[in-house]
């Protein structure tokens, strides 16, 4: 099993500091009172490109040798990783080749273009994405930066929890959403190295519960037809993220769609901040009483804030 | 003309510190780039009860003598001031009598009740509100705390700009929405006493432009049938706020409804924070190019974040 060392996480934090926000940690009197807890929300919705993905992308891009970097980086993604990678490549002044499905929303296409990303469209199937990406890599010599199954990406994502634990070293519980497991494995490593006591619990939509089932089964069970409003959590675990999660995450709980929407709206109303559905999944688990946070210092990673405000789910 | 002194503003800041949030000042790379400016957003949407009104209400309630306080405080309001006053009274453990129109939204009624406010309903006319309030004051001996035409309320509202100027003393421009003028007169006094150079510009919906017309005419022209989405800015100036505004505010500009909605949505999308329409009025003026902020350090008071998320205006 390969996983980043304590020193590698520290190096990542130093490497990316120039290009990310050290995001604020917010508290809410309402939530503390309601849940008789002491809640600390790490606001990655305020992060560059609106999501924690900036961290991993910059760390991966700036970990490349000059020779490798010169050929650029490539990925297939229609989400936050695509924007984050395009921005990270722009910071290093190298090309970013992004494969996107031809039905990707215009706003996401324009965001990637805005950062100078070079987009190749393909049919909206995983096969088409992967074969198109392979072609591009063969032609350009670009390095693939996988959205989560990549050690440097994991190191970068770990820095969100590292910042949170540095400010609040006595946190008991860390709640984190899980999709492909990049943020989760990074968070779990951060807790392992930089906390004396923090337990990491992952939270997943019941309608995309492949991580939950994989965790129970002890082997990766790929996601089949996931259908959740939390569109950042549709992906399956990878062979790098899964072993880290098995070793360092204490449990995975699942939540209903209604709870995700309720949690998301509560955060808008009570904390006056904008989060995307994926970011609301840990609070949804608290609302469903799947996790007992009473009288515990509880950290929640609010993973991002990129949501279509013209189609809010309530 | 009566207006608070520099010392009175400092006293107010000390008096209310225990009961308010020292709210954060946020920046946005997107807005700075777009407007070629250096913008500082003072986030009173994160304030207690979701608006700057907490400041003035606490200052007024805690400025009362013990004898006067014992009889409680009273106001007529269906907005943020009602909640803020109920909360301030609860902090001093005295009664708050709130007169509300019988058609007030349930969510606002429940919020006031949640803070222990004692509500009396009346017909939804200004006459009914005022006569009902008078009756209550006659019966209880409570002190009326006007939402804005009150020196202690103005002192309290001034503390938002004081905090902003303390953190960023070199601000050139301060943009502030205007309704009754409590926040605006406080902001103008804060700039007068605590800045070497900050110019204060007020921003008002064109469809509730009584302050704009009063400022030009040199006398209070009451609001007649104002109709704007910025429901915190419907009120007319008062005989205490107007003279302060005439003396210390450099100009008032008006904005269209569409610009308010556009500005509000941009703040949600780009800054990932929730603001109410009234808070978006200064940025709307920037969008309409009514104010030239290029190459200037520009402070904007985001006055509050209490908005019906079930009926966003886009």
CSV table of N, CA and C in Angstrom, one decimal, chain A residues 184-278:
chain,number,residue,atom,x,y,z
A,184,UNK,N,-11.4,12.5,0.9
A,184,UNK,CA,-11.6,11.6,2.1
A,184,UNK,C,-10.2,11.0,2.5
A,185,UNK,N,-9.5,10.5,1.6
A,185,UNK,CA,-8.2,9.9,1.9
A,185,UNK,C,-7.2,10.9,2.4
A,186,UNK,N,-7.3,12.1,1.8
A,186,UNK,CA,-6.4,13.2,2.3
A,186,UNK,C,-6.8,13.6,3.7
A,187,UNK,N,-8.0,13.7,4.0
A,187,UNK,CA,-8.5,14.1,5.3
A,187,UNK,C,-8.1,13.1,6.3
A,188,UNK,N,-8.3,11.8,6.0
A,188,UNK,CA,-7.9,10.7,6.9
A,188,UNK,C,-6.4,10.7,7.2
A,189,UNK,N,-5.6,11.0,6.2
A,189,UNK,CA,-4.2,11.0,6.5
A,189,UNK,C,-3.8,12.3,7.3
A,190,UNK,N,-4.5,13.4,7.1
A,190,UNK,CA,-4.2,14.6,7.9
A,190,UNK,C,-4.5,14.3,9.3
A,191,UNK,N,-5.7,13.6,9.6
A,191,UNK,CA,-6.0,13.3,11.0
A,191,UNK,C,-5.0,12.3,11.6
A,192,UNK,N,-4.6,11.4,10.8
A,192,UNK,CA,-3.6,10.4,11.3
A,192,UNK,C,-2.3,11.0,11.7
A,193,UNK,N,-1.8,12.0,10.9
A,193,UNK,CA,-0.5,12.6,11.2
A,193,UNK,C,-0.6,13.8,12.1
A,194,UNK,N,-1.7,14.5,12.1
A,194,UNK,CA,-1.7,15.8,12.7
A,194,UNK,C,-2.7,16.0,13.8
A,195,UNK,N,-3.3,14.9,14.2
A,195,UNK,CA,-4.3,15.0,15.4
A,195,UNK,C,-4.0,13.8,16.3
A,196,UNK,N,-4.2,14.1,17.6
A,196,UNK,CA,-4.0,13.0,18.6
A,196,UNK,C,-5.2,12.2,18.7
A,197,UNK,N,-6.4,12.7,18.3
A,197,UNK,CA,-7.6,12.0,18.6
A,197,UNK,C,-8.7,12.0,17.6
A,198,UNK,N,-8.6,12.8,16.5
A,198,UNK,CA,-9.7,13.0,15.6
A,198,UNK,C,-10.0,11.7,14.9
A,199,UNK,N,-11.3,11.3,14.9
A,199,UNK,CA,-11.9,10.2,14.2
A,199,UNK,C,-12.5,10.7,12.9
A,200,UNK,N,-12.2,10.0,11.8
A,200,UNK,CA,-12.8,10.5,10.5
A,200,UNK,C,-13.9,9.6,10.1
A,201,UNK,N,-15.1,10.2,9.9
A,201,UNK,CA,-16.3,9.5,9.4
A,201,UNK,C,-16.6,10.1,8.0
A,202,UNK,N,-16.8,9.2,7.1
A,202,UNK,CA,-17.2,9.6,5.7
A,202,UNK,C,-18.7,9.5,5.5
A,203,UNK,N,-19.2,10.4,4.7
A,203,UNK,CA,-20.7,10.6,4.5
A,203,UNK,C,-20.9,10.5,3.0
A,204,UNK,N,-21.9,9.7,2.6
A,204,UNK,CA,-22.2,9.4,1.2
A,204,UNK,C,-23.7,9.4,0.9
A,205,UNK,N,-24.1,9.8,-0.2
A,205,UNK,CA,-25.5,9.7,-0.6
A,205,UNK,C,-25.9,8.2,-0.7
A,206,UNK,N,-27.0,7.8,-0.1
A,206,UNK,CA,-27.5,6.4,-0.2
A,206,UNK,C,-27.6,6.0,-1.7
A,207,UNK,N,-27.9,7.0,-2.5
A,207,UNK,CA,-28.2,6.7,-4.0
A,207,UNK,C,-26.9,6.7,-4.8
A,208,UNK,N,-25.7,6.7,-4.1
A,208,UNK,CA,-24.4,6.6,-4.7
A,208,UNK,C,-23.5,5.9,-3.7
A,209,UNK,N,-24.0,4.8,-3.1
A,209,UNK,CA,-23.3,4.2,-1.9
A,209,UNK,C,-22.2,3.2,-2.2
A,210,UNK,N,-21.5,3.4,-3.3
A,210,UNK,CA,-20.5,2.4,-3.6
A,210,UNK,C,-19.3,2.4,-2.6
A,211,UNK,N,-19.0,3.6,-2.0
A,211,UNK,CA,-17.9,3.6,-1.0
A,211,UNK,C,-18.4,2.8,0.3
A,212,UNK,N,-19.6,3.1,0.7
A,212,UNK,CA,-20.2,2.4,1.8
A,212,UNK,C,-20.1,0.9,1.6
A,213,UNK,N,-20.5,0.4,0.5
A,213,UNK,CA,-20.6,-1.0,0.2
A,213,UNK,C,-19.1,-1.6,0.0
A,214,UNK,N,-18.3,-0.8,-0.6
A,214,UNK,CA,-16.9,-1.2,-0.7
A,214,UNK,C,-16.2,-1.4,0.7
A,215,UNK,N,-16.5,-0.4,1.5
A,215,UNK,CA,-15.9,-0.4,2.9
A,215,UNK,C,-16.3,-1.7,3.6
A,216,UNK,N,-17.6,-2.0,3.5
A,216,UNK,CA,-18.1,-3.2,4.2
A,216,UNK,C,-17.5,-4.5,3.6
A,217,UNK,N,-17.5,-4.5,2.3
A,217,UNK,CA,-17.0,-5.7,1.6
A,217,UNK,C,-15.5,-5.9,1.6
A,218,UNK,N,-14.8,-4.8,1.9
A,218,UNK,CA,-13.3,-5.0,1.9
A,218,UNK,C,-12.7,-5.0,0.5
A,219,UNK,N,-13.5,-4.7,-0.5
A,219,UNK,CA,-13.0,-4.6,-1.9
A,219,UNK,C,-13.8,-3.6,-2.6
A,220,UNK,N,-13.2,-3.0,-3.7
A,220,UNK,CA,-13.9,-1.9,-4.4
A,220,UNK,C,-15.1,-2.5,-5.2
A,221,UNK,N,-16.2,-1.9,-4.8
A,221,UNK,CA,-17.4,-2.3,-5.6
A,221,UNK,C,-17.8,-1.0,-6.4
A,222,UNK,N,-17.6,-1.1,-7.7
A,222,UNK,CA,-17.8,0.2,-8.5
A,222,UNK,C,-19.3,0.7,-8.4
A,223,UNK,N,-19.4,2.0,-8.6
A,223,UNK,CA,-20.6,2.6,-8.6
A,223,UNK,C,-21.4,2.2,-9.8
A,224,UNK,N,-22.7,1.8,-9.6
A,224,UNK,CA,-23.5,1.5,-10.8
A,224,UNK,C,-24.7,2.3,-10.8
A,225,UNK,N,-24.9,3.1,-11.9
A,225,UNK,CA,-26.0,4.0,-12.0
A,225,UNK,C,-26.3,4.8,-10.8
A,226,UNK,N,-25.3,5.5,-10.2
A,226,UNK,CA,-25.6,6.4,-9.1
A,226,UNK,C,-26.5,7.5,-9.6
A,227,UNK,N,-27.4,7.9,-8.7
A,227,UNK,CA,-28.3,9.0,-9.1
A,227,UNK,C,-28.5,9.9,-7.9
A,228,UNK,N,-27.8,10.9,-7.7
A,228,UNK,CA,-27.9,11.8,-6.5
A,228,UNK,C,-27.7,13.2,-7.0
A,229,UNK,N,-28.4,14.1,-6.2
A,229,UNK,CA,-28.2,15.5,-6.4
A,229,UNK,C,-26.8,15.9,-6.1
A,230,UNK,N,-26.1,15.2,-5.3
A,230,UNK,CA,-24.7,15.5,-4.9
A,230,UNK,C,-23.8,15.0,-6.1
A,231,UNK,N,-23.7,15.9,-7.1
A,231,UNK,CA,-23.1,15.5,-8.4
A,231,UNK,C,-21.6,15.4,-8.3
A,232,UNK,N,-21.0,15.8,-7.2
A,232,UNK,CA,-19.5,15.6,-7.1
A,232,UNK,C,-19.2,14.3,-6.5
A,233,UNK,N,-20.2,13.5,-6.2
A,233,UNK,CA,-19.9,12.2,-5.5
A,233,UNK,C,-20.4,11.0,-6.3
A,234,UNK,N,-20.4,11.1,-7.6
A,234,UNK,CA,-20.9,10.0,-8.4
A,234,UNK,C,-19.9,9.0,-8.7
A,235,UNK,N,-18.6,9.3,-8.5
A,235,UNK,CA,-17.5,8.4,-9.0
A,235,UNK,C,-17.2,7.3,-8.0
A,236,UNK,N,-16.5,6.3,-8.5
A,236,UNK,CA,-16.2,5.1,-7.6
A,236,UNK,C,-14.8,5.3,-7.0
A,237,UNK,N,-14.5,4.6,-5.9
A,237,UNK,CA,-13.2,4.7,-5.3
A,237,UNK,C,-12.1,4.1,-6.2
A,238,UNK,N,-10.9,4.6,-6.0
A,238,UNK,CA,-9.8,4.1,-6.8
A,238,UNK,C,-8.8,3.2,-6.0
A,239,UNK,N,-7.9,2.5,-6.7
A,239,UNK,CA,-7.0,1.6,-6.1
A,239,UNK,C,-6.0,2.2,-5.2
A,240,UNK,N,-5.9,3.6,-5.3
A,240,UNK,CA,-5.0,4.3,-4.4
A,240,UNK,C,-5.8,4.8,-3.2
A,241,UNK,N,-7.0,5.4,-3.5
A,241,UNK,CA,-7.8,6.0,-2.4
A,241,UNK,C,-8.3,4.9,-1.4
A,242,UNK,N,-8.8,3.8,-2.0
A,242,UNK,CA,-9.5,2.8,-1.2
A,242,UNK,C,-8.7,2.2,0.0
A,243,UNK,N,-7.4,1.8,-0.3
A,243,UNK,CA,-6.6,1.3,0.9
A,243,UNK,C,-6.4,2.3,2.0
A,244,UNK,N,-6.2,3.5,1.6
A,244,UNK,CA,-6.0,4.6,2.6
A,244,UNK,C,-7.3,4.7,3.4
A,245,UNK,N,-8.4,4.7,2.7
A,245,UNK,CA,-9.7,4.8,3.4
A,245,UNK,C,-10.0,3.7,4.3
A,246,UNK,N,-9.7,2.5,3.9
A,246,UNK,CA,-9.9,1.3,4.7
A,246,UNK,C,-9.1,1.4,6.0
A,247,UNK,N,-7.8,1.9,5.8
A,247,UNK,CA,-7.0,1.9,7.0
A,247,UNK,C,-7.3,3.1,8.0
A,248,UNK,N,-7.6,4.2,7.4
A,248,UNK,CA,-7.6,5.4,8.3
A,248,UNK,C,-9.0,6.0,8.5
A,249,UNK,N,-10.0,5.5,7.9
A,249,UNK,CA,-11.4,6.0,8.1
A,249,UNK,C,-12.1,5.1,9.0
A,250,UNK,N,-12.9,5.6,10.0
A,250,UNK,CA,-13.5,4.7,11.0
A,250,UNK,C,-14.8,4.2,10.5
A,251,UNK,N,-15.6,5.0,9.8
A,251,UNK,CA,-16.8,4.4,9.2
A,251,UNK,C,-17.4,5.3,8.1
A,252,UNK,N,-18.3,4.7,7.4
A,252,UNK,CA,-19.0,5.4,6.3
A,252,UNK,C,-20.5,5.3,6.6
A,253,UNK,N,-21.1,6.5,6.5
A,253,UNK,CA,-22.6,6.4,6.7
A,253,UNK,C,-23.3,7.0,5.4
A,254,UNK,N,-24.5,6.6,5.2
A,254,UNK,CA,-25.2,7.1,4.0
A,254,UNK,C,-26.4,7.9,4.4
A,255,UNK,N,-26.8,8.8,3.5
A,255,UNK,CA,-27.9,9.7,3.7
A,255,UNK,C,-28.8,9.8,2.6
A,256,UNK,N,-30.1,10.2,2.9
A,256,UNK,CA,-31.1,10.4,1.9
A,256,UNK,C,-31.0,11.7,1.1
A,257,UNK,N,-31.6,11.7,-0.1
A,257,UNK,CA,-31.5,12.9,-0.9
A,257,UNK,C,-32.2,14.1,-0.2
A,258,UNK,N,-33.4,13.8,0.5
A,258,UNK,CA,-34.1,14.9,1.1
A,258,UNK,C,-33.3,15.5,2.2
A,259,UNK,N,-32.5,14.7,2.9
A,259,UNK,CA,-31.6,15.2,4.0
A,259,UNK,C,-30.5,16.1,3.4
A,260,UNK,N,-30.0,15.8,2.2
A,260,UNK,CA,-29.0,16.6,1.6
A,260,UNK,C,-29.5,17.9,1.3
A,261,UNK,N,-30.7,17.9,0.7
A,261,UNK,CA,-31.4,19.2,0.3
A,261,UNK,C,-31.7,20.0,1.6
A,262,UNK,N,-32.2,19.4,2.6
A,262,UNK,CA,-32.5,20.1,3.8
A,262,UNK,C,-31.2,20.7,4.5
A,263,UNK,N,-30.2,19.9,4.5
A,263,UNK,CA,-28.9,20.4,5.1
A,263,UNK,C,-28.4,21.6,4.3
A,264,UNK,N,-28.4,21.4,2.9
A,264,UNK,CA,-27.9,22.5,2.1
A,264,UNK,C,-28.7,23.8,2.3
A,265,UNK,N,-30.0,23.7,2.4
A,265,UNK,CA,-30.8,24.9,2.6
A,265,UNK,C,-30.5,25.5,4.0
A,266,UNK,N,-30.4,24.7,5.0
A,266,UNK,CA,-30.1,25.2,6.3
A,266,UNK,C,-28.8,25.9,6.4
A,267,UNK,N,-27.8,25.5,5.6
A,267,UNK,CA,-26.5,26.2,5.6
A,267,UNK,C,-26.7,27.5,4.9
A,268,UNK,N,-27.4,27.6,3.8
A,268,UNK,CA,-27.7,28.9,3.2
A,268,UNK,C,-28.4,29.8,4.2
A,269,UNK,N,-29.4,29.3,4.9
A,269,UNK,CA,-30.3,30.1,5.7
A,269,UNK,C,-29.6,30.6,7.0
A,270,UNK,N,-28.9,29.6,7.6
A,270,UNK,CA,-28.4,29.9,8.9
A,270,UNK,C,-26.9,30.4,8.9
A,271,UNK,N,-26.1,30.0,7.9
A,271,UNK,CA,-24.7,30.4,7.9
A,271,UNK,C,-24.5,31.5,6.8
A,272,UNK,N,-25.5,31.7,6.0
A,272,UNK,CA,-25.5,32.7,4.9
A,272,UNK,C,-24.3,32.5,4.0
A,273,UNK,N,-24.1,31.2,3.7
A,273,UNK,CA,-23.1,30.8,2.7
A,273,UNK,C,-23.7,29.9,1.7
A,274,UNK,N,-23.1,29.9,0.5
A,274,UNK,CA,-23.5,29.1,-0.6
A,274,UNK,C,-22.7,27.8,-0.7
A,275,UNK,N,-23.3,26.7,-0.6
A,275,UNK,CA,-22.6,25.4,-0.8
A,275,UNK,C,-23.2,24.6,-1.9
A,276,UNK,N,-22.5,23.6,-2.4
A,276,UNK,CA,-23.1,22.7,-3.4
A,276,UNK,C,-23.6,21.5,-2.7
A,277,UNK,N,-24.5,20.7,-3.3
A,277,UNK,CA,-25.1,19.6,-2.6
A,277,UNK,C,-24.1,18.6,-2.0
A,278,UNK,N,-23.0,18.3,-2.7
A,278,UNK,CA,-22.0,17.4,-2.2
A,278,UNK,C,-21.5,17.8,-0.8
